Short mmCIF file of C-alpha atoms and ligand atoms in Angstrom, two decimals:
data_model
loop_
_atom_site.label_atom_id
_atom_site.label_comp_id
_atom_site.label_asym_id
_atom_site.label_seq_id
_atom_site.Cartn_x
_atom_site.Cartn_y
_atom_site.Cartn_z
CA MET T 1484 14.73 -2.58 -24.58
CA ALA T 1485 11.38 -3.66 -26.06
CA MET T 1486 8.41 -4.25 -23.78
CA PRO T 1487 8.08 -8.00 -23.03
CA THR T 1488 5.15 -9.71 -24.80
CA GLN T 1489 2.06 -9.09 -22.66
CA GLN T 1490 1.19 -12.77 -22.46
CA ARG T 1491 1.57 -15.54 -19.89
CA ILE T 1492 4.21 -17.97 -21.16
CA ILE T 1493 5.35 -20.79 -18.88
CA LYS T 1494 8.41 -22.68 -20.11
CA THR T 1495 9.60 -24.46 -16.96
CA THR T 1496 8.21 -25.41 -13.58
CA LEU T 1497 8.36 -22.38 -11.30
CA PRO T 1498 10.97 -21.68 -10.03
CA GLY T 1499 12.95 -22.91 -13.06
CA PRO T 1500 16.48 -24.35 -13.06
CA ARG T 1501 18.28 -21.02 -13.42
CA SER T 1502 16.24 -19.46 -10.57
CA LEU T 1503 16.99 -22.50 -8.38
CA GLU T 1504 20.71 -21.99 -8.99
CA LEU T 1505 20.50 -18.33 -8.04
CA GLN T 1506 18.43 -19.26 -4.99
CA THR T 1507 21.27 -21.39 -3.62
CA LYS T 1508 23.68 -18.47 -4.02
CA ARG T 1509 21.11 -16.15 -2.40
CA ASP T 1510 20.56 -18.41 0.59
CA ASP T 1511 24.32 -18.53 1.23
CA ALA T 1512 24.69 -14.76 1.12
CA LEU T 1513 21.45 -13.44 2.68
CA PRO T 1514 19.94 -13.66 6.16
CA THR T 1515 16.77 -15.69 6.70
CA GLY T 1516 14.87 -12.62 7.92
CA LEU T 1517 14.36 -11.48 4.31
CA GLY T 1518 11.21 -13.27 3.16
CA GLN T 1519 10.09 -14.07 -0.40
CA THR T 1520 6.77 -14.65 -2.11
CA LEU T 1521 7.60 -16.37 -5.41
CA PRO T 1522 11.23 -17.52 -5.48
CA VAL T 1523 12.05 -16.68 -9.10
CA PHE T 1524 14.73 -14.23 -10.16
CA VAL T 1525 13.72 -11.48 -12.56
CA GLU T 1526 15.38 -10.78 -15.90
CA GLU T 1527 13.11 -7.96 -17.06
CA ALA T 1528 9.63 -6.56 -16.45
CA GLY T 1529 7.27 -4.34 -18.43
CA GLY T 1530 3.57 -3.51 -18.28
CA ALA T 1531 2.01 -6.32 -16.24
CA ILE T 1532 4.52 -9.02 -17.16
CA VAL T 1533 7.53 -10.13 -15.15
CA VAL T 1534 10.01 -12.25 -17.12
CA ASP T 1535 12.19 -14.52 -15.03
CA VAL T 1536 15.71 -15.76 -15.77
CA ASP T 1537 14.27 -18.99 -17.23
CA GLY T 1538 12.19 -17.04 -19.76
CA ASN T 1539 8.83 -17.52 -18.00
CA HIS T 1540 6.36 -14.66 -18.52
CA ILE T 1541 4.48 -14.24 -15.24
CA ILE T 1542 1.34 -12.09 -14.90
CA ASP T 1543 1.95 -9.46 -12.26
CA MET T 1544 -1.05 -9.12 -9.93
CA ALA T 1545 1.13 -7.56 -7.20
CA SER T 1546 2.92 -4.54 -8.73
CA GLY T 1547 5.79 -5.01 -6.27
CA ILE T 1548 3.23 -4.35 -3.49
CA ALA T 1549 1.29 -1.51 -5.14
CA VAL T 1550 4.37 0.28 -6.46
CA THR T 1551 4.40 -0.15 -10.24
CA SER T 1552 0.87 1.16 -10.76
CA VAL T 1553 1.98 2.73 -14.05
CA GLY T 1554 3.46 -0.63 -15.08
CA ALA T 1555 6.98 -1.89 -14.65
CA SER T 1556 9.36 0.21 -16.75
CA ASN T 1557 6.74 2.74 -17.91
CA PRO T 1558 8.38 4.73 -20.75
CA ARG T 1559 7.37 8.07 -19.19
CA VAL T 1560 9.25 7.02 -16.04
CA VAL T 1561 12.24 5.39 -17.73
CA GLU T 1562 12.92 8.33 -20.07
CA ARG T 1563 12.94 10.79 -17.18
CA ILE T 1564 15.19 8.55 -15.08
CA LYS T 1565 17.68 8.29 -17.95
CA ALA T 1566 17.72 12.02 -18.62
CA GLN T 1567 18.12 12.89 -14.93
CA ALA T 1568 20.80 10.25 -14.30
CA GLU T 1569 22.85 11.65 -17.18
CA LYS T 1570 22.70 15.13 -15.63
CA PHE T 1571 23.38 14.18 -11.99
CA THR T 1572 22.31 11.44 -9.59
CA HIS T 1573 22.73 13.14 -6.22
CA THR T 1574 23.73 16.34 -4.50
CA CYS T 1575 21.76 15.92 -1.25
CA PHE T 1576 18.85 18.37 -1.28
CA LEU T 1577 20.01 19.72 2.10
CA VAL T 1578 23.36 20.71 0.53
CA THR T 1579 22.53 22.06 -2.94
CA GLN T 1580 18.99 22.11 -4.26
CA TYR T 1581 17.31 21.04 -7.51
CA ASP T 1582 13.98 22.11 -8.93
CA VAL T 1583 12.63 18.63 -9.68
CA PHE T 1584 12.16 18.15 -5.87
CA THR T 1585 9.97 21.27 -5.74
CA GLU T 1586 8.06 20.12 -8.83
CA VAL T 1587 7.10 16.82 -7.16
CA ALA T 1588 6.09 18.66 -3.98
CA ALA T 1589 3.95 21.11 -5.99
CA ALA T 1590 2.30 18.23 -7.86
CA LEU T 1591 1.40 16.50 -4.58
CA ASN T 1592 0.10 19.77 -3.12
CA ARG T 1593 -2.15 20.00 -6.20
CA ILE T 1594 -3.49 16.43 -6.40
CA THR T 1595 -3.97 15.52 -2.70
CA PRO T 1596 -7.45 16.06 -1.16
CA GLY T 1597 -8.49 19.62 -0.26
CA ASP T 1598 -7.75 23.00 -1.83
CA HIS T 1599 -6.27 24.64 1.27
CA ALA T 1600 -2.64 25.84 1.35
CA LYS T 1601 -0.37 22.74 1.52
CA LYS T 1602 3.31 21.96 1.70
CA THR T 1603 5.18 18.72 1.00
CA ALA T 1604 8.45 17.24 2.25
CA LEU T 1605 10.00 14.28 0.40
CA PHE T 1606 11.66 11.19 1.86
CA SER T 1607 12.68 7.77 0.55
CA THR T 1608 10.48 5.08 2.13
CA GLY T 1609 6.94 4.79 3.43
CA ALA T 1610 8.11 4.16 6.98
CA GLU T 1611 10.19 7.33 6.84
CA ALA T 1612 7.18 9.32 5.64
CA VAL T 1613 5.03 8.05 8.53
CA GLU T 1614 7.83 8.75 11.06
CA ASN T 1615 8.17 12.29 9.75
CA ALA T 1616 4.42 12.90 9.81
CA ILE T 1617 4.55 12.06 13.53
CA LYS T 1618 7.60 14.28 14.09
CA ILE T 1619 5.79 17.20 12.46
CA ALA T 1620 2.52 16.51 14.30
CA ARG T 1621 4.34 16.41 17.65
CA VAL T 1622 6.07 19.72 17.06
CA ALA T 1623 2.92 21.36 15.66
CA THR T 1624 0.77 20.28 18.63
CA GLY T 1625 3.37 20.01 21.41
CA ARG T 1626 1.78 16.63 22.27
CA PRO T 1627 3.36 13.15 22.37
CA ALA T 1628 0.67 10.49 21.78
CA VAL T 1629 -0.26 8.72 18.57
CA ILE T 1630 -3.50 6.78 17.97
CA VAL T 1631 -3.58 3.89 15.49
CA LEU T 1632 -5.92 0.99 14.67
CA SER T 1633 -5.86 -2.76 15.06
CA HIS T 1634 -4.90 -4.43 11.75
CA ALA T 1635 -2.81 -1.35 10.90
CA TYR T 1636 0.46 -1.47 8.98
CA HIS T 1637 2.74 1.56 8.95
CA GLY T 1638 6.28 0.20 8.48
CA ARG T 1639 9.25 -1.63 9.99
CA SER T 1640 11.24 1.16 11.72
CA LEU T 1641 10.96 1.37 15.52
CA LEU T 1642 8.13 3.91 15.65
CA THR T 1643 6.22 2.59 12.63
CA MET T 1644 6.68 -1.03 13.77
CA SER T 1645 5.23 0.05 17.11
CA MET T 1646 2.29 1.56 15.20
CA THR T 1647 1.85 -1.67 13.21
CA SER T 1648 -0.62 -4.13 14.69
CA LYS T 1649 0.43 -7.66 13.72
CA ASN T 1650 3.03 -9.36 15.89
CA ILE T 1651 4.40 -12.16 13.69
CA PRO T 1652 6.41 -11.47 11.56
CA TYR T 1653 6.67 -7.71 12.02
CA LYS T 1654 7.25 -7.29 15.77
CA GLU T 1655 8.12 -10.65 17.34
CA GLY T 1656 11.38 -10.29 19.25
CA PHE T 1657 12.01 -6.70 18.10
CA GLY T 1658 10.78 -4.90 21.24
CA PRO T 1659 10.83 -2.87 23.39
CA PHE T 1660 8.59 -0.73 21.25
CA ALA T 1661 8.24 3.05 21.01
CA PRO T 1662 6.08 4.56 23.75
CA GLU T 1663 2.92 6.71 23.43
CA VAL T 1664 1.26 4.55 20.77
CA TYR T 1665 -2.40 3.73 21.56
CA ARG T 1666 -4.54 1.32 19.54
CA ALA T 1667 -8.27 1.56 18.85
CA PRO T 1668 -10.30 -1.22 17.19
CA SER T 1669 -10.55 -1.08 13.41
CA PRO T 1670 -14.17 -1.18 12.19
CA TYR T 1671 -13.60 -4.41 10.22
CA PRO T 1672 -17.13 -4.93 8.84
CA TYR T 1673 -16.78 -8.66 8.10
CA ARG T 1674 -15.48 -9.48 11.59
CA TRP T 1675 -17.14 -6.84 13.77
CA ALA T 1676 -18.68 -8.69 16.75
CA GLY T 1677 -21.80 -6.50 16.78
CA GLY T 1678 -22.31 -6.92 13.01
CA ALA T 1679 -21.21 -4.72 10.10
CA ALA T 1680 -24.07 -2.24 10.57
CA ALA T 1681 -22.91 -1.42 14.10
CA ALA T 1682 -19.19 -1.28 13.28
CA ALA T 1683 -18.87 2.46 12.60
CA ASP T 1684 -20.81 3.61 15.70
CA GLU T 1685 -19.13 1.15 18.04
CA ALA T 1686 -15.64 1.75 16.67
CA ILE T 1687 -16.09 5.52 17.01
CA ALA T 1688 -17.26 5.03 20.60
CA SER T 1689 -14.15 2.94 21.37
CA LEU T 1690 -11.88 5.49 19.73
CA ARG T 1691 -13.45 8.33 21.73
CA GLU T 1692 -13.08 6.38 24.95
CA LEU T 1693 -9.44 5.55 24.21
CA VAL T 1694 -8.57 9.16 23.41
CA LEU T 1695 -10.61 10.79 26.17
CA THR T 1696 -10.06 8.36 29.06
CA GLN T 1697 -6.77 6.56 28.39
CA ALA T 1698 -4.52 8.91 26.43
CA GLY T 1699 -6.17 12.23 27.30
CA ALA T 1700 -7.10 14.27 24.22
CA HIS T 1701 -4.72 17.08 25.22
CA ASN T 1702 -1.85 14.53 24.96
CA VAL T 1703 -2.71 13.29 21.48
CA ALA T 1704 -0.71 14.66 18.54
CA ALA T 1705 -2.14 12.52 15.76
CA ILE T 1706 -4.63 9.86 14.74
CA VAL T 1707 -3.09 7.85 11.90
CA MET T 1708 -5.19 5.60 9.67
CA GLU T 1709 -4.98 3.83 6.34
CA PRO T 1710 -8.26 4.76 4.56
CA ILE T 1711 -8.30 1.14 3.35
CA GLN T 1712 -6.11 -1.09 5.49
CA GLY T 1713 -3.54 -2.80 3.27
CA GLU T 1714 -1.30 -5.44 4.83
CA GLY T 1715 -4.03 -5.98 7.47
CA GLY T 1716 -6.35 -7.45 4.85
CA PHE T 1717 -7.71 -4.79 2.46
CA ILE T 1718 -10.24 -3.76 5.07
CA VAL T 1719 -12.60 -1.05 3.82
CA PRO T 1720 -14.07 0.90 6.75
CA PRO T 1721 -17.83 1.49 6.85
CA GLU T 1722 -19.05 4.57 5.00
CA GLY T 1723 -18.83 7.71 7.10
CA TYR T 1724 -16.32 6.33 9.60
CA LEU T 1725 -13.30 8.28 8.32
CA ALA T 1726 -15.22 11.55 8.19
CA ARG T 1727 -16.35 11.06 11.79
CA VAL T 1728 -12.77 10.37 12.90
CA GLN T 1729 -11.63 13.50 11.11
CA GLN T 1730 -14.35 15.53 12.81
CA PHE T 1731 -13.51 14.11 16.25
CA ALA T 1732 -9.81 14.86 15.69
CA THR T 1733 -10.57 18.45 14.69
CA GLU T 1734 -12.76 18.97 17.77
CA HIS T 1735 -9.81 18.07 19.98
CA GLY T 1736 -6.97 19.77 18.08
CA ILE T 1737 -5.62 16.37 16.98
CA ILE T 1738 -4.00 16.00 13.57
CA PHE T 1739 -5.69 13.44 11.32
CA VAL T 1740 -3.08 11.67 9.20
CA ALA T 1741 -4.18 9.47 6.30
CA ASP T 1742 -1.55 6.88 5.45
CA GLU T 1743 -2.19 6.55 1.70
CA ILE T 1744 1.10 4.80 1.02
CA GLN T 1745 -0.67 1.75 -0.42
CA THR T 1746 -4.00 3.32 -1.47
CA GLY T 1747 -2.76 6.56 -3.03
CA LEU T 1748 -2.07 7.75 -6.58
CA GLY T 1749 -5.07 6.27 -8.39
CA ARG T 1750 -4.94 2.70 -7.02
CA THR T 1751 -8.50 2.68 -5.60
CA GLY T 1752 -10.24 4.39 -8.52
CA GLU T 1753 -9.85 7.91 -7.12
CA MET T 1754 -6.58 9.80 -6.93
CA PHE T 1755 -6.66 9.12 -3.15
CA ALA T 1756 -8.83 6.70 -1.17
CA CYS T 1757 -10.00 9.63 1.01
CA ASP T 1758 -11.55 11.17 -2.12
CA HIS T 1759 -14.23 8.44 -2.24
CA GLU T 1760 -15.92 10.09 0.72
CA GLY T 1761 -14.67 13.66 0.39
CA VAL T 1762 -12.49 13.31 3.49
CA VAL T 1763 -9.74 15.95 3.67
CA PRO T 1764 -6.96 14.82 6.04
CA ASP T 1765 -4.70 17.33 7.78
CA MET T 1766 -1.70 15.34 6.61
CA ILE T 1767 -1.26 12.56 4.09
CA THR T 1768 1.64 10.15 3.59
CA THR T 1769 2.45 8.73 0.15
CA ALA T 1770 5.16 6.42 -1.24
CA LYS T 1771 4.99 3.25 -3.36
CA ALA T 1772 3.26 4.31 -6.64
CA LEU T 1773 4.62 7.86 -6.26
CA GLY T 1774 8.12 6.97 -7.49
CA GLY T 1775 7.02 4.66 -10.33
CA GLY T 1776 9.41 2.04 -8.92
CA MET T 1777 12.06 4.39 -7.51
CA PRO T 1778 12.26 4.90 -3.72
CA LEU T 1779 10.36 8.09 -2.99
CA ALA T 1780 7.93 9.04 -0.22
CA ALA T 1781 6.21 12.21 0.92
CA VAL T 1782 4.38 13.97 3.71
CA THR T 1783 1.86 16.52 2.45
CA GLY T 1784 -0.07 18.64 4.92
CA ARG T 1785 -1.65 21.92 5.88
CA ALA T 1786 1.00 24.59 5.29
CA GLU T 1787 0.87 25.91 8.85
CA LEU T 1788 1.46 22.41 10.29
CA MET T 1789 4.24 21.59 7.86
CA ASP T 1790 6.00 24.85 8.74
CA ALA T 1791 6.03 24.05 12.49
CA VAL T 1792 9.45 22.39 12.37
CA PRO T 1793 12.43 24.79 12.28
CA ALA T 1794 15.07 24.56 9.50
CA GLY T 1795 17.24 21.47 9.88
CA GLY T 1796 14.62 19.38 11.69
CA LEU T 1797 13.58 17.38 8.63
CA GLY T 1798 15.57 15.67 5.91
CA GLY T 1799 17.87 12.78 5.10
CA THR T 1800 20.88 12.18 2.84
CA TYR T 1801 18.76 10.61 0.12
CA ALA T 1802 15.40 12.24 0.89
CA GLY T 1803 13.91 13.34 -2.44
CA ASN T 1804 16.73 11.92 -4.58
CA PRO T 1805 16.71 13.69 -7.98
CA VAL T 1806 16.43 10.50 -10.05
CA ALA T 1807 13.51 9.33 -7.90
CA CYS T 1808 11.89 12.78 -8.24
CA ALA T 1809 12.24 12.67 -12.03
CA ALA T 1810 10.64 9.21 -12.00
CA ALA T 1811 7.77 10.56 -9.88
CA LEU T 1812 7.00 13.31 -12.39
CA GLY T 1813 6.77 10.58 -15.06
CA ALA T 1814 4.54 8.43 -12.85
CA ILE T 1815 2.17 11.29 -11.96
CA GLU T 1816 2.04 12.31 -15.63
CA ALA T 1817 1.13 8.72 -16.61
CA ILE T 1818 -1.60 8.48 -13.95
CA GLU T 1819 -3.14 11.81 -14.99
CA GLN T 1820 -2.67 11.71 -18.74
CA ASP T 1821 -3.16 8.02 -19.49
CA GLY T 1822 -6.49 7.81 -17.65
CA LEU T 1823 -5.17 5.38 -15.04
CA VAL T 1824 -7.63 6.38 -12.30
CA GLN T 1825 -10.44 5.35 -14.64
CA LYS T 1826 -8.48 2.19 -15.48
CA ALA T 1827 -8.54 1.29 -11.76
CA ARG T 1828 -12.35 1.60 -11.84
CA ASP T 1829 -12.56 -0.53 -14.99
CA ILE T 1830 -10.46 -3.19 -13.26
CA GLU T 1831 -12.86 -3.17 -10.30
CA ALA T 1832 -15.88 -3.44 -12.60
CA PHE T 1833 -14.40 -6.50 -14.30
CA VAL T 1834 -12.67 -8.29 -11.39
CA LYS T 1835 -14.97 -7.73 -8.41
CA PRO T 1836 -18.07 -9.48 -9.80
CA ARG T 1837 -15.91 -12.47 -10.75
CA LEU T 1838 -14.54 -12.67 -7.20
CA GLU T 1839 -18.04 -12.23 -5.78
CA ALA T 1840 -19.26 -15.12 -7.92
CA LEU T 1841 -16.89 -17.35 -5.92
CA MET T 1842 -18.82 -16.64 -2.72
CA GLY T 1843 -22.02 -18.42 -1.73
CA GLU T 1844 -23.21 -21.31 0.37
CA GLY T 1845 -20.47 -23.78 1.29
CA SER T 1846 -17.82 -21.52 -0.24
CA LEU T 1847 -14.35 -21.01 1.20
CA VAL T 1848 -14.59 -17.35 0.16
CA GLY T 1849 -16.20 -15.56 3.10
CA ASP T 1850 -15.80 -11.99 1.90
CA VAL T 1851 -14.82 -10.01 -1.19
CA ARG T 1852 -13.88 -6.39 -0.77
CA GLY T 1853 -11.74 -3.48 -1.88
CA ARG T 1854 -11.86 -0.61 -4.32
CA GLY T 1855 -10.49 -0.05 -7.82
CA ALA T 1856 -7.44 -2.19 -8.47
CA MET T 1857 -7.06 -2.99 -4.75
CA LEU T 1858 -9.30 -6.04 -4.37
CA ALA T 1859 -9.23 -9.06 -2.10
CA MET T 1860 -11.01 -12.23 -1.00
CA GLU T 1861 -10.93 -13.59 2.53
CA PHE T 1862 -10.86 -17.38 3.00
CA VAL T 1863 -12.75 -19.09 5.85
CA ARG T 1864 -13.95 -22.54 6.80
CA PRO T 1865 -17.26 -22.88 4.89
CA GLY T 1866 -20.28 -21.64 6.80
CA THR T 1867 -18.14 -19.94 9.49
CA THR T 1868 -15.89 -16.91 9.78
CA THR T 1869 -12.98 -19.02 11.07
CA PRO T 1870 -9.91 -17.90 9.10
CA ALA T 1871 -8.50 -20.45 6.65
CA PRO T 1872 -4.90 -19.31 6.05
CA GLU T 1873 -3.98 -22.73 4.62
CA VAL T 1874 -6.52 -22.17 1.83
CA ALA T 1875 -5.12 -18.73 0.99
CA LYS T 1876 -1.67 -20.27 0.88
CA ALA T 1877 -2.81 -23.12 -1.38
CA VAL T 1878 -4.62 -20.71 -3.73
CA ALA T 1879 -1.50 -18.53 -3.95
CA ALA T 1880 0.69 -21.60 -4.58
CA HIS T 1881 -1.66 -22.76 -7.35
CA CYS T 1882 -1.58 -19.31 -8.99
CA HIS T 1883 2.20 -19.10 -8.69
CA ALA T 1884 2.68 -22.52 -10.28
CA GLU T 1885 0.52 -21.33 -13.20
CA GLY T 1886 2.46 -18.09 -13.59
CA VAL T 1887 0.14 -15.59 -11.89
CA LEU T 1888 1.78 -13.61 -9.11
CA VAL T 1889 -0.65 -12.88 -6.25
CA LEU T 1890 0.03 -11.83 -2.65
CA VAL T 1891 -1.36 -13.08 0.63
CA CYS T 1892 -2.13 -10.57 3.40
CA GLY T 1893 -4.33 -10.11 6.46
CA THR T 1894 -3.85 -10.32 10.20
CA PHE T 1895 -4.89 -13.99 9.97
CA GLY T 1896 -2.93 -14.67 6.77
CA ASN T 1897 -6.14 -15.72 5.01
CA VAL T 1898 -6.60 -12.99 2.40
CA ILE T 1899 -5.53 -13.06 -1.25
CA ARG T 1900 -5.09 -9.55 -2.54
CA LEU T 1901 -4.94 -8.36 -6.12
CA LEU T 1902 -2.89 -5.27 -7.00
CA PRO T 1903 -2.39 -5.37 -10.78
CA PRO T 1904 -0.59 -2.53 -12.53
CA LEU T 1905 -3.30 -0.09 -13.68
CA VAL T 1906 -2.02 -0.43 -17.25
CA ILE T 1907 -2.75 -4.18 -17.41
CA GLU T 1908 -4.28 -5.21 -20.75
CA GLN T 1909 -7.77 -6.70 -20.66
CA GLU T 1910 -6.74 -10.07 -22.15
CA LEU T 1911 -4.03 -10.50 -19.56
CA LEU T 1912 -6.44 -9.63 -16.76
CA GLU T 1913 -8.94 -12.18 -18.10
CA ASP T 1914 -6.25 -14.84 -18.22
CA ALA T 1915 -5.16 -14.03 -14.65
CA MET T 1916 -8.76 -14.19 -13.39
CA SER T 1917 -9.31 -17.60 -15.02
CA VAL T 1918 -6.25 -18.94 -13.23
CA ILE T 1919 -7.35 -17.41 -9.90
CA GLU T 1920 -10.86 -18.86 -10.26
CA ALA T 1921 -9.48 -22.30 -11.07
CA ALA T 1922 -7.15 -22.03 -8.06
CA VAL T 1923 -10.12 -21.37 -5.77
CA GLU T 1924 -12.24 -24.11 -7.36
CA ALA T 1925 -9.37 -26.58 -6.87
CA GLN T 1926 -9.58 -26.12 -3.07
CA ARG T 1927 -13.11 -27.41 -2.68
N1 LIG I 522 2.19 2.35 5.26
C1 LIG I 522 -0.03 1.68 4.44
O1 LIG I 522 1.38 -0.37 3.04
C2 LIG I 522 4.25 -0.71 3.09
C3 LIG I 522 5.22 -3.67 3.34
C4 LIG I 522 6.04 -4.77 2.81
P1 LIG I 522 7.85 1.15 3.23
N2 LIG I 522 3.55 -1.92 2.83
C5 LIG I 522 4.36 -3.03 2.30
C6 LIG I 522 6.86 -5.41 3.90
O2 LIG I 522 6.50 -6.53 4.29
O3 LIG I 522 7.85 -4.80 4.33
C7 LIG I 522 3.52 0.38 3.84
C8 LIG I 522 2.11 0.49 3.78
C9 LIG I 522 1.47 1.52 4.52
C10 LIG I 522 3.53 2.26 5.33
C11 LIG I 522 4.24 1.29 4.62
C12 LIG I 522 5.73 1.25 4.73
O4 LIG I 522 6.35 1.59 3.51
O5 LIG I 522 8.20 1.87 1.96
O6 LIG I 522 7.87 -0.35 3.11
O7 LIG I 522 8.67 1.63 4.39
#
């Protein structure tokens, strides 16, 4: 199938008549707990364009939540999926093995931060990767406790939901939660009470106090952090904070786990967000962009930690599915050989100044932040830091009506985040930015 024209083409109101029909069928068959961002149904997608069943060409500034970094239906991914599916689709790696699993593990061992001996285990979803990182850390240290941050997002399973910070919609009614999860304040520069300059020092002090006085360092298996918080609002920690956490963890025999599920694989303009500051985590979780659209996740860590669990302790029926592994080799190849890490930097260089230009006196945009192709603006009541979620919602609705798919995030629901595929063409990006700017201007 040919790549859809990389151009925004709006033929109907969104959602169009055919999508509305399918929506009725969907609502009859599906539970309300499954949310939706833009209620169109997709016919095909390629590059940075999503074509709906009414023939509308929508600009994708979401990448299926940071998954299709190499573009939807990247040929390097699709060809490998086809070839692998024709050979076999499943054996269960725990039953009979296949080399493509090892190849993905070896690639992750090579590209993740640090040149120490590493090993990688593959899973299917991000939540599963985080759960398994904790399982391994607990066995390796013989300790139960896990430290996470406010504004964190780590998944929807019991343990990872317990590690996630925001109550509605992720936790409300789903308790009781998993025990031994302790939460330290995230050094959120824009909202830190003592001011951005004090955020790193004060957040480190709080973390130390939590670990040393509440949990007891000898009880702590792991400190888990997103190097840039994703669902929580694209919060970039102050420079030096992550390195200090890593150093504190090491001093106390605690495993430092970087959850790079959203930030990893080139998204932020380095292969991993930790690379911006030369931080080398003991363990790193990846998913999303790794599979190029297929469900694949991984835990990569120091070889001696990864080998702590005896045979049979890790796995899953679908963990490291061969078709998903083949897709991952295509995705990694695209990121490395098509210059996509540099593309993420180019996207930042073009988009960030345009977002920053929307700030200023009397503006609804209180903060602009992020790295590479992971950029966001936070909406507030002008002249204050009071969150304005209704503005973020209105901006998103405006963009959606014009055929630009953006996502809202943030603990206060007041952040618009941009996660375009790294392969997005410049003209398309310019068009998307014009729509986003007009959407913000329209809220004044
Ligand atoms: N860790 C840092 O961003 C997934 C969640 C979408 P799964 N973020 C998107 C939603 O509302 O369910 C995520 C993440 C970080 C872990 C996860 C979890 O990854 O593949 O969704 O399980």
